[in-house]
mmCIF file of C-alpha atoms and ligand atoms in Angstrom:
data_model
loop_
_atom_site.group_PDB
_atom_site.id
_atom_site.type_symbol
_atom_site.label_atom_id
_atom_site.label_comp_id
_atom_site.label_asym_id
_atom_site.label_seq_id
_atom_site.Cartn_x
_atom_site.Cartn_y
_atom_site.Cartn_z
ATOM 1 C CA MET A 201 21.685 126.069 51.595
ATOM 2 C CA SER A 202 24.602 124.866 53.694
ATOM 3 C CA ARG A 203 28.168 125.589 52.659
ATOM 4 C CA PRO A 204 30.918 123.001 53.011
ATOM 5 C CA THR A 205 33.051 125.667 54.704
ATOM 6 C CA TYR A 206 32.038 127.153 58.031
ATOM 7 C CA ALA A 207 33.406 128.534 61.287
ATOM 8 C CA GLU A 208 32.082 126.706 64.299
ATOM 9 C CA ILE A 209 31.562 129.003 67.288
ATOM 10 C CA ASP A 210 31.381 127.236 70.639
ATOM 11 C CA LEU A 211 29.355 129.512 72.909
ATOM 12 C CA ALA A 212 29.839 127.138 75.852
ATOM 13 C CA ALA A 213 33.587 127.763 75.531
ATOM 14 C CA LEU A 214 32.939 131.511 75.420
ATOM 15 C CA ARG A 215 30.923 131.292 78.640
ATOM 16 C CA HIS A 216 33.668 129.182 80.212
ATOM 17 C CA ASN A 217 36.199 131.905 79.337
ATOM 18 C CA CYS A 218 33.916 134.551 80.864
ATOM 19 C CA ARG A 219 33.887 132.558 84.117
ATOM 20 C CA THR A 220 37.640 131.987 83.991
ATOM 21 C CA LEU A 221 38.327 135.716 83.652
ATOM 22 C CA ARG A 222 35.743 136.479 86.332
ATOM 23 C CA ASP A 223 37.630 134.161 88.720
ATOM 24 C CA ARG A 224 40.872 135.957 87.860
ATOM 25 C CA VAL A 225 39.693 139.495 88.537
ATOM 26 C CA GLY A 226 37.450 138.732 91.513
ATOM 27 C CA PRO A 227 33.966 140.014 92.183
ATOM 28 C CA GLY A 228 34.867 143.696 92.674
ATOM 29 C CA VAL A 229 36.137 144.326 89.156
ATOM 30 C CA ARG A 230 33.818 144.774 86.193
ATOM 31 C CA ILE A 231 34.558 143.093 82.873
ATOM 32 C CA LEU A 232 34.108 144.773 79.525
ATOM 33 C CA GLY A 233 33.906 142.213 76.723
ATOM 34 C CA VAL A 234 35.367 143.530 73.488
ATOM 35 C CA VAL A 235 33.185 142.656 70.486
ATOM 36 C CA LYS A 236 34.684 145.013 67.885
ATOM 37 C CA ALA A 237 35.431 143.675 64.411
ATOM 38 C CA ASP A 238 32.364 141.429 64.520
ATOM 39 C CA GLY A 239 33.393 139.945 67.831
ATOM 40 C CA TYR A 240 36.911 139.165 66.579
ATOM 41 C CA GLY A 241 35.287 137.293 63.711
ATOM 42 C CA HIS A 242 32.975 135.236 65.934
ATOM 43 C CA GLY A 243 29.824 137.299 65.312
ATOM 44 C CA ALA A 244 29.388 140.397 67.491
ATOM 45 C CA VAL A 245 25.704 139.900 68.222
ATOM 46 C CA GLU A 246 25.966 136.242 69.235
ATOM 47 C CA ALA A 247 29.200 136.794 71.174
ATOM 48 C CA GLY A 248 27.798 139.912 72.842
ATOM 49 C CA ARG A 249 24.607 138.105 73.813
ATOM 50 C CA ALA A 250 26.535 135.153 75.251
ATOM 51 C CA MET A 251 28.824 137.504 77.191
ATOM 52 C CA ALA A 252 25.905 139.493 78.565
ATOM 53 C CA GLY A 253 24.249 136.217 79.583
ATOM 54 C CA ALA A 254 27.449 135.182 81.364
ATOM 55 C CA GLY A 255 27.492 138.358 83.425
ATOM 56 C CA ILE A 256 29.894 140.553 81.432
ATOM 57 C CA ASP A 257 29.204 144.120 82.604
ATOM 58 C CA MET A 258 29.879 146.184 79.490
ATOM 59 C CA LEU A 259 30.637 145.570 75.817
ATOM 60 C CA GLY A 260 33.298 147.396 73.820
ATOM 61 C CA VAL A 261 33.208 148.316 70.137
ATOM 62 C CA ALA A 262 35.518 150.383 67.948
ATOM 63 C CA ILE A 263 32.939 152.430 66.064
ATOM 64 C CA VAL A 264 29.402 153.695 66.569
ATOM 65 C CA GLU A 265 28.012 151.523 63.791
ATOM 66 C CA GLU A 266 29.101 148.394 65.661
ATOM 67 C CA GLY A 267 27.321 149.594 68.789
ATOM 68 C CA VAL A 268 24.153 150.404 66.843
ATOM 69 C CA ALA A 269 24.121 146.876 65.378
ATOM 70 C CA LEU A 270 24.188 145.384 68.887
ATOM 71 C CA ARG A 271 21.305 147.612 70.002
ATOM 72 C CA VAL A 272 19.257 146.813 66.880
ATOM 73 C CA HIS A 273 19.600 143.145 67.831
ATOM 74 C CA GLY A 274 18.215 143.785 71.286
ATOM 75 C CA ILE A 275 21.399 143.900 73.373
ATOM 76 C CA ARG A 276 20.823 146.247 76.329
ATOM 77 C CA THR A 277 24.220 145.926 78.070
ATOM 78 C CA PRO A 278 26.163 149.223 78.356
ATOM 79 C CA ILE A 279 28.388 149.702 75.297
ATOM 80 C CA LEU A 280 31.629 151.680 75.219
ATOM 81 C CA VAL A 281 32.707 153.039 71.828
ATOM 82 C CA MET A 282 36.495 152.881 72.152
ATOM 83 C CA GLY A 283 37.260 154.870 69.013
ATOM 84 C CA LEU A 284 36.405 158.550 68.710
ATOM 85 C CA THR A 285 32.908 159.408 67.494
ATOM 86 C CA PRO A 286 32.919 161.545 64.349
ATOM 87 C CA ASP A 287 30.643 164.559 64.281
ATOM 88 C CA ASP A 288 28.022 162.957 62.075
ATOM 89 C CA GLU A 289 27.756 159.829 64.255
ATOM 90 C CA ALA A 290 27.202 161.705 67.511
ATOM 91 C CA ALA A 291 23.407 161.713 67.130
ATOM 92 C CA ALA A 292 23.312 157.938 66.561
ATOM 93 C CA ALA A 293 25.574 157.335 69.560
ATOM 94 C CA ILE A 294 23.082 159.176 71.761
ATOM 95 C CA GLU A 295 19.970 157.751 70.179
ATOM 96 C CA TYR A 296 21.198 154.167 70.662
ATOM 97 C CA GLY A 297 22.442 154.699 74.189
ATOM 98 C CA LEU A 298 26.144 154.183 73.536
ATOM 99 C CA THR A 299 28.927 155.501 75.750
ATOM 100 C CA PRO A 300 31.385 157.480 73.616
ATOM 101 C CA THR A 301 35.068 158.032 74.264
ATOM 102 C CA VAL A 302 36.340 161.628 74.305
ATOM 103 C CA ASP A 303 39.866 162.992 74.517
ATOM 104 C CA GLY A 304 39.058 166.625 75.307
ATOM 105 C CA PRO A 305 36.847 169.562 74.390
ATOM 106 C CA ALA A 306 37.027 169.113 70.613
ATOM 107 C CA THR A 307 35.618 165.572 70.681
ATOM 108 C CA ALA A 308 33.194 166.444 73.477
ATOM 109 C CA GLU A 309 31.644 169.442 71.709
ATOM 110 C CA PRO A 310 29.534 167.626 69.054
ATOM 111 C CA LEU A 311 28.283 165.214 71.730
ATOM 112 C CA GLU A 312 27.408 168.092 74.076
ATOM 113 C CA ARG A 313 25.542 169.871 71.267
ATOM 114 C CA ARG A 314 23.472 166.758 70.347
ATOM 115 C CA ALA A 315 22.843 165.848 73.997
ATOM 116 C CA ALA A 316 21.665 169.403 74.718
ATOM 117 C CA ALA A 317 19.309 169.310 71.723
ATOM 118 C CA LYS A 318 17.814 166.042 73.020
ATOM 119 C CA ARG A 319 17.812 167.282 76.626
ATOM 120 C CA VAL A 320 19.693 164.232 77.878
ATOM 121 C CA THR A 321 22.820 163.756 79.946
ATOM 122 C CA LEU A 322 25.375 161.569 78.234
ATOM 123 C CA ALA A 323 27.996 159.489 80.058
ATOM 124 C CA VAL A 324 31.393 159.562 78.344
ATOM 125 C CA HIS A 325 34.757 158.005 79.105
ATOM 126 C CA LEU A 326 37.932 160.080 78.882
ATOM 127 C CA LYS A 327 40.800 158.376 77.083
ATOM 128 C CA ILE A 328 44.208 159.189 78.537
ATOM 129 C CA ASP A 329 47.332 158.412 76.541
ATOM 130 C CA THR A 330 50.066 157.162 78.841
ATOM 131 C CA GLY A 331 52.459 155.851 76.203
ATOM 132 C CA MET A 332 50.628 154.055 73.411
ATOM 133 C CA ASN A 333 50.833 157.329 71.502
ATOM 134 C CA ARG A 334 47.614 156.634 69.685
ATOM 135 C CA LEU A 335 44.238 157.954 70.901
ATOM 136 C CA GLY A 336 43.742 160.012 74.024
ATOM 137 C CA VAL A 337 44.834 163.196 75.702
ATOM 138 C CA ARG A 338 48.436 163.144 76.922
ATOM 139 C CA ALA A 339 48.583 162.278 80.622
ATOM 140 C CA GLU A 340 50.037 165.703 81.572
ATOM 141 C CA GLU A 341 47.048 167.428 79.983
ATOM 142 C CA ALA A 342 44.388 164.997 81.220
ATOM 143 C CA ALA A 343 43.134 167.152 84.108
ATOM 144 C CA ASP A 344 42.576 170.161 81.824
ATOM 145 C CA ALA A 345 40.798 167.984 79.282
ATOM 146 C CA ALA A 346 38.643 166.368 81.964
ATOM 147 C CA ARG A 347 37.722 169.788 83.375
ATOM 148 C CA ALA A 348 36.684 171.004 79.925
ATOM 149 C CA VAL A 349 34.542 167.910 79.340
ATOM 150 C CA ALA A 350 33.034 168.070 82.810
ATOM 151 C CA ALA A 351 32.124 171.711 82.131
ATOM 152 C CA CYS A 352 29.785 170.551 79.345
ATOM 153 C CA PRO A 353 26.373 170.632 81.060
ATOM 154 C CA HIS A 354 25.041 167.562 79.227
ATOM 155 C CA LEU A 355 28.097 165.307 79.612
ATOM 156 C CA THR A 356 29.390 163.390 82.627
ATOM 157 C CA VAL A 357 32.865 161.943 82.822
ATOM 158 C CA ALA A 358 31.706 158.505 83.912
ATOM 159 C CA GLY A 359 34.959 156.768 83.067
ATOM 160 C CA ALA A 360 38.654 157.337 82.494
ATOM 161 C CA TYR A 361 40.929 154.867 80.807
ATOM 162 C CA THR A 362 44.214 154.195 79.145
ATOM 163 C CA HIS A 363 45.586 151.472 76.894
ATOM 164 C CA LEU A 364 48.826 149.548 77.364
ATOM 165 C CA ALA A 365 51.256 149.232 74.467
ATOM 166 C CA CYS A 366 53.411 146.305 75.600
ATOM 167 C CA ALA A 367 51.313 144.204 77.985
ATOM 168 C CA ASP A 368 51.939 141.108 75.850
ATOM 169 C CA SER A 369 55.716 141.599 75.467
ATOM 170 C CA PRO A 370 57.846 138.896 77.108
ATOM 171 C CA ASP A 371 59.768 141.338 79.306
ATOM 172 C CA ASP A 372 57.363 144.198 79.601
ATOM 173 C CA ALA A 373 58.786 147.155 81.500
ATOM 174 C CA VAL A 374 56.574 149.679 79.706
ATOM 175 C CA SER A 375 53.257 148.802 81.395
ATOM 176 C CA ALA A 376 54.594 149.756 84.834
ATOM 177 C CA GLU A 377 55.625 153.179 83.507
ATOM 178 C CA GLN A 378 52.264 153.637 81.808
ATOM 179 C CA LEU A 379 50.351 152.638 84.940
ATOM 180 C CA ALA A 380 52.422 155.106 87.005
ATOM 181 C CA ARG A 381 51.600 157.909 84.559
ATOM 182 C CA PHE A 382 47.954 156.855 84.624
ATOM 183 C CA ALA A 383 47.876 156.951 88.441
ATOM 184 C CA GLN A 384 49.363 160.475 88.385
ATOM 185 C CA ALA A 385 46.821 161.650 85.841
ATOM 186 C CA LEU A 386 43.990 160.181 87.968
ATOM 187 C CA ASP A 387 45.365 162.013 91.028
ATOM 188 C CA ARG A 388 45.269 165.284 89.088
ATOM 189 C CA LEU A 389 41.725 164.557 87.943
ATOM 190 C CA ARG A 390 40.661 163.994 91.542
ATOM 191 C CA ALA A 391 42.442 167.183 92.601
ATOM 192 C CA ALA A 392 40.342 168.957 89.969
ATOM 193 C CA GLY A 393 37.221 167.457 91.542
ATOM 194 C CA ILE A 394 36.621 164.884 88.810
ATOM 195 C CA ARG A 395 36.057 161.344 90.053
ATOM 196 C CA PRO A 396 35.169 158.971 87.227
ATOM 197 C CA GLU A 397 33.159 156.054 88.505
ATOM 198 C CA VAL A 398 34.922 153.505 86.270
ATOM 199 C CA VAL A 399 38.686 153.544 85.789
ATOM 200 C CA HIS A 400 40.188 150.961 83.433
ATOM 201 C CA ALA A 401 43.427 150.044 81.701
ATOM 202 C CA ALA A 402 43.881 146.302 81.218
ATOM 203 C CA ASN A 403 43.507 144.355 77.974
ATOM 204 C CA SER A 404 43.621 140.526 78.022
ATOM 205 C CA SER A 405 47.362 140.295 78.653
ATOM 206 C CA ALA A 406 47.363 142.819 81.482
ATOM 207 C CA LEU A 407 44.246 141.223 82.962
ATOM 208 C CA LEU A 408 46.029 137.860 83.174
ATOM 209 C CA ARG A 409 49.537 139.079 84.046
ATOM 210 C CA ALA A 410 49.235 142.319 85.979
ATOM 211 C CA PRO A 411 46.552 142.492 88.702
ATOM 212 C CA GLU A 412 47.741 146.035 89.539
ATOM 213 C CA SER A 413 46.243 147.088 86.176
ATOM 214 C CA HIS A 414 42.703 145.977 87.029
ATOM 215 C CA PHE A 415 41.331 149.185 88.641
ATOM 216 C CA ASP A 416 37.479 149.121 88.414
ATOM 217 C CA MET A 417 37.176 147.309 85.098
ATOM 218 C CA VAL A 418 39.191 145.251 82.615
ATOM 219 C CA ARG A 419 38.708 145.193 78.840
ATOM 220 C CA ALA A 420 39.040 141.654 77.551
ATOM 221 C CA GLY A 421 39.002 140.650 73.917
ATOM 222 C CA LEU A 422 41.265 137.833 72.785
ATOM 223 C CA ALA A 423 41.169 135.900 76.078
ATOM 224 C CA LEU A 424 37.361 135.765 76.002
ATOM 225 C CA TYR A 425 37.639 134.118 72.600
ATOM 226 C CA GLY A 426 39.886 131.537 74.224
ATOM 227 C CA VAL A 427 43.233 132.471 72.718
ATOM 228 C CA HIS A 428 46.167 133.110 75.038
ATOM 229 C CA PRO A 429 47.328 136.681 74.434
ATOM 230 C CA CYS A 430 50.963 135.885 75.315
ATOM 231 C CA GLU A 431 53.228 132.996 76.308
ATOM 232 C CA ALA A 432 53.438 134.179 79.910
ATOM 233 C CA VAL A 433 49.809 133.172 80.539
ATOM 234 C CA ARG A 434 49.847 129.779 78.785
ATOM 235 C CA ASP A 435 48.677 128.016 81.935
ATOM 236 C CA VAL A 436 45.344 129.866 82.114
ATOM 237 C CA PRO A 437 42.610 127.330 81.237
ATOM 238 C CA LEU A 438 41.051 129.138 78.270
ATOM 239 C CA ARG A 439 39.033 127.285 75.644
ATOM 240 C CA PRO A 440 39.260 128.509 72.042
ATOM 241 C CA VAL A 441 35.829 129.415 70.733
ATOM 242 C CA MET A 442 36.358 129.187 66.976
ATOM 243 C CA SER A 443 37.240 126.281 64.760
ATOM 244 C CA LEU A 444 37.280 126.402 60.970
ATOM 245 C CA VAL A 445 35.974 123.454 59.013
ATOM 246 C CA THR A 446 35.622 122.595 55.351
ATOM 247 C CA HIS A 447 35.133 119.518 53.164
ATOM 248 C CA VAL A 448 37.095 118.145 50.246
ATOM 249 C CA VAL A 449 35.256 119.122 47.054
ATOM 250 C CA ALA A 450 37.487 117.312 44.564
ATOM 251 C CA THR A 451 40.608 115.199 44.396
ATOM 252 C CA LYS A 452 43.237 115.181 41.673
ATOM 253 C CA ARG A 453 45.815 112.526 40.809
ATOM 254 C CA VAL A 454 49.146 114.245 40.187
ATOM 255 C CA ARG A 455 52.189 112.501 38.703
ATOM 256 C CA ALA A 456 55.620 112.734 40.290
ATOM 257 C CA GLY A 457 57.290 115.941 39.118
ATOM 258 C CA GLU A 458 54.100 117.836 38.282
ATOM 259 C CA GLY A 459 53.515 121.237 39.873
ATOM 260 C CA VAL A 460 50.256 122.451 41.453
ATOM 261 C CA SER A 461 48.485 125.799 41.842
ATOM 262 C CA TYR A 462 49.719 129.267 40.811
ATOM 263 C CA GLY A 463 53.436 129.460 40.211
ATOM 264 C CA HIS A 464 53.882 125.716 40.714
ATOM 265 C CA GLN A 465 55.309 126.500 44.153
ATOM 266 C CA TRP A 466 55.014 122.788 45.012
ATOM 267 C CA ARG A 467 55.906 119.829 42.869
ATOM 268 C CA ALA A 468 54.862 116.284 43.677
ATOM 269 C CA GLY A 469 57.868 114.247 44.804
ATOM 270 C CA ARG A 470 55.955 111.055 44.048
ATOM 271 C CA ASP A 471 52.666 110.165 42.419
ATOM 272 C CA ALA A 472 50.273 112.023 44.713
ATOM 273 C CA LEU A 473 46.631 112.611 45.484
ATOM 274 C CA VAL A 474 45.792 116.281 45.945
ATOM 275 C CA GLY A 475 42.579 117.411 47.653
ATOM 276 C CA VAL A 476 40.829 120.653 46.741
ATOM 277 C CA LEU A 477 39.286 122.638 49.622
ATOM 278 C CA PRO A 478 36.673 125.339 48.967
ATOM 279 C CA ILE A 479 38.277 128.094 51.044
ATOM 280 C CA GLY A 480 40.913 130.634 50.098
ATOM 281 C CA TYR A 481 42.619 133.828 51.104
ATOM 282 C CA ALA A 482 39.418 135.749 50.313
ATOM 283 C CA ASP A 483 37.871 133.786 53.190
ATOM 284 C CA GLY A 484 40.729 134.727 55.491
ATOM 285 C CA TYR A 485 42.932 131.665 55.104
ATOM 286 C CA PRO A 486 46.204 133.577 54.679
ATOM 287 C CA ARG A 487 48.159 133.246 51.457
ATOM 288 C CA ALA A 488 51.256 133.264 53.668
ATOM 289 C CA LEU A 489 50.297 129.672 54.603
ATOM 290 C CA SER A 490 50.997 128.494 51.041
ATOM 291 C CA ASN A 491 53.156 125.353 51.241
ATOM 292 C CA ARG A 492 53.555 125.828 54.996
ATOM 293 C CA ALA A 493 50.438 124.983 56.994
ATOM 294 C CA GLN A 494 48.769 121.684 57.723
ATOM 295 C CA VAL A 495 45.142 120.636 58.032
ATOM 296 C CA ARG A 496 43.493 117.797 59.976
ATOM 297 C CA VAL A 497 41.828 115.174 57.836
ATOM 298 C CA GLY A 498 40.722 111.696 58.823
ATOM 299 C CA GLY A 499 42.539 112.098 62.150
ATOM 300 C CA ARG A 500 45.861 112.875 60.432
ATOM 301 C CA LEU A 501 47.732 116.037 59.580
ATOM 302 C CA ALA A 502 48.069 116.726 55.854
ATOM 303 C CA PRO A 503 50.191 119.513 54.360
ATOM 304 C CA VAL A 504 48.902 122.466 52.392
ATOM 305 C CA VAL A 505 50.640 122.279 49.009
ATOM 306 C CA GLY A 506 51.202 125.051 46.510
ATOM 307 C CA ALA A 507 49.893 128.585 46.610
ATOM 308 C CA VAL A 508 46.722 129.317 48.590
ATOM 309 C CA CYS A 509 44.303 130.705 45.981
ATOM 310 C CA MET A 510 41.513 133.254 46.433
ATOM 311 C CA ASP A 511 38.820 130.588 46.752
ATOM 312 C CA MET A 512 40.699 127.299 47.053
ATOM 313 C CA VAL A 513 43.425 125.552 49.004
ATOM 314 C CA LEU A 514 45.169 122.349 47.920
ATOM 315 C CA VAL A 515 46.323 119.668 50.349
ATOM 316 C CA ASP A 516 48.372 116.501 49.877
ATOM 317 C CA LEU A 517 46.070 113.582 50.693
ATOM 318 C CA THR A 518 48.346 110.830 49.376
ATOM 319 C CA ASP A 519 48.661 109.305 52.864
ATOM 320 C CA VAL A 520 44.979 109.641 53.740
ATOM 321 C CA PRO A 521 43.313 106.330 52.800
ATOM 322 C CA GLU A 522 39.745 107.683 53.027
ATOM 323 C CA ALA A 523 40.521 110.710 50.829
ATOM 324 C CA ALA A 524 37.488 111.482 48.659
ATOM 325 C CA PRO A 525 35.143 114.375 47.957
ATOM 326 C CA GLY A 526 32.973 115.045 50.987
ATOM 327 C CA LEU A 527 35.631 114.240 53.569
ATOM 328 C CA GLU A 528 35.686 116.726 56.464
ATOM 329 C CA VAL A 529 38.816 118.830 56.929
ATOM 330 C CA THR A 530 39.672 121.062 59.897
ATOM 331 C CA LEU A 531 41.826 124.123 59.229
ATOM 332 C CA ILE A 532 41.703 125.793 62.652
ATOM 333 C CA GLU A 533 41.311 123.622 65.754
ATOM 334 C CA ALA A 534 39.830 124.789 69.044
ATOM 335 C CA ASP A 535 42.740 123.418 71.063
ATOM 336 C CA PRO A 536 45.496 125.702 72.361
ATOM 337 C CA ALA A 537 48.040 122.852 72.119
ATOM 338 C CA SER A 538 47.248 121.947 68.496
ATOM 339 C CA PRO A 539 49.539 122.874 65.604
ATOM 340 C CA LEU A 540 46.272 124.050 64.038
ATOM 341 C CA SER A 541 45.375 126.498 66.813
ATOM 342 C CA ALA A 542 44.744 130.076 65.667
ATOM 343 C CA ALA A 543 47.902 131.073 67.533
ATOM 344 C CA ALA A 544 50.046 128.403 65.865
ATOM 345 C CA LEU A 545 48.709 129.249 62.406
ATOM 346 C CA ALA A 546 49.397 132.912 63.076
ATOM 347 C CA GLY A 547 52.976 131.997 63.929
ATOM 348 C CA THR A 548 53.339 130.070 60.673
ATOM 349 C CA ALA A 549 51.805 132.923 58.675
ATOM 350 C CA GLY A 550 53.937 135.611 60.323
ATOM 351 C CA ALA A 551 50.727 137.111 61.717
ATOM 352 C CA ILE A 552 49.099 137.428 65.148
ATOM 353 C CA PRO A 553 46.028 135.442 66.243
ATOM 354 C CA TYR A 554 43.936 138.636 66.209
ATOM 355 C CA GLU A 555 44.576 138.882 62.463
ATOM 356 C CA ILE A 556 43.642 135.258 61.813
ATOM 357 C CA LEU A 557 40.356 135.439 63.758
ATOM 358 C CA THR A 558 39.220 138.846 62.489
ATOM 359 C CA GLY A 559 40.279 137.917 58.974
ATOM 360 C CA ILE A 560 37.800 135.042 58.579
ATOM 361 C CA GLY A 561 35.624 136.481 55.841
ATOM 362 C CA LYS A 562 31.948 137.242 55.403
ATOM 363 C CA ARG A 563 31.613 134.362 52.944
ATOM 364 C CA VAL A 564 32.254 131.860 55.760
ATOM 365 C CA PRO A 565 29.027 131.143 57.670
ATOM 366 C CA ARG A 566 29.263 131.023 61.462
ATOM 367 C CA VAL A 567 27.608 127.986 62.994
ATOM 368 C CA TYR A 568 26.787 128.357 66.696
ATOM 369 C CA ARG A 569 26.907 125.516 69.202
ATOM 370 C CA GLY A 570 26.415 125.358 72.948
HETATM 371 C C1 PLP B 879 40.845 145.848 71.194
HETATM 372 C C2 PLP B 879 41.006 146.538 72.482
HETATM 373 C C3 PLP B 879 41.068 145.828 73.687
HETATM 374 C C4 PLP B 879 41.080 144.312 73.757
HETATM 375 O O1 PLP B 879 42.388 143.825 73.614
HETATM 376 P P1 PLP B 879 42.691 142.251 73.797
HETATM 377 O O2 PLP B 879 44.160 142.168 73.684
HETATM 378 O O3 PLP B 879 41.986 141.560 72.689
HETATM 379 O O4 PLP B 879 42.172 141.876 75.135
HETATM 380 C C5 PLP B 879 41.112 146.548 74.857
HETATM 381 N N1 PLP B 879 41.137 147.894 74.846
HETATM 382 C C6 PLP B 879 41.115 148.611 73.709
HETATM 383 C C7 PLP B 879 41.151 150.089 73.769
HETATM 384 C C8 PLP B 879 41.066 147.961 72.495
HETATM 385 O O5 PLP B 879 41.049 148.673 71.364
#
């Protein structure tokens, strides 16, 4: 069975983005490819496999379950779990060879206990909070936390990292402060005799804007999927990986003055031909695009009219001569300059591109090319 609505995932573009980021960071810096949230909606297993094939050094997930899914599908690349590992997932993290994040003795303890029971040594990364004020031990307390983790006989502090809060802001002064705090915390770790092999801080924006944030490894998500993480890096030759395609399932003649869809938010200003698309907000096409977005059909742009429904979207096809059921329609285009790029749609919807990509629902099959 093939559905008229699908997300096309261009793995050649993904590999191109891997190479582009590799060129940016140089050969001495490792790249962690972030595949949390089902690879930002692209399919974690396929994206992870393509990244590993393109020489990405480590993969990053948010939760243990995501890491387990990659292992079950045969991916052997090191995997960092960037969220904290709850007590009852510690055993799975060890069994599947994942690298957990800890923020001190309390999060290390369950891992130490399970690792001791299995008689293995587990590599962990210490998360240091330098200003995001989310996960991680506060920078001032990082050396104490690292010492406590390092004192666990079955754990090694293989990595230390922080996360930047404002790396994508137009005039970012915060990252410099965070990196200074991070450097101090690393000095104190070293003074305490703890030398993590892999130090990392940069997300996509910092990777592309702030070489001083590269350390031993960068953590790239959005840029690998070909979406520019901020205006400042527009010139980087990234290729969007996802496009979103559907087909007209029905057309409806509407008389001038008639309203369409819930709430009659749009009324035909003339006798019009409305096309019905089999995709809705339940598939991740945001309701905020009601009456605001456009789609590409027959080489032209056609406006979305009326409220986006759960399972359907209506478009005005009056000016599309070939309008008929079966006609292909593109909702997201893999072109950074298009008004139908994920970034542009996010702007129209009052969202961010991360939300658009990760929001594409389970009901939408992913079709892989390249
Ligand atoms: C999601 C995430 C990233 C990737 O961020 P991008 O902006 O997509 O590059 C990096 N680090 C951490 C800790 C994350 O949670």
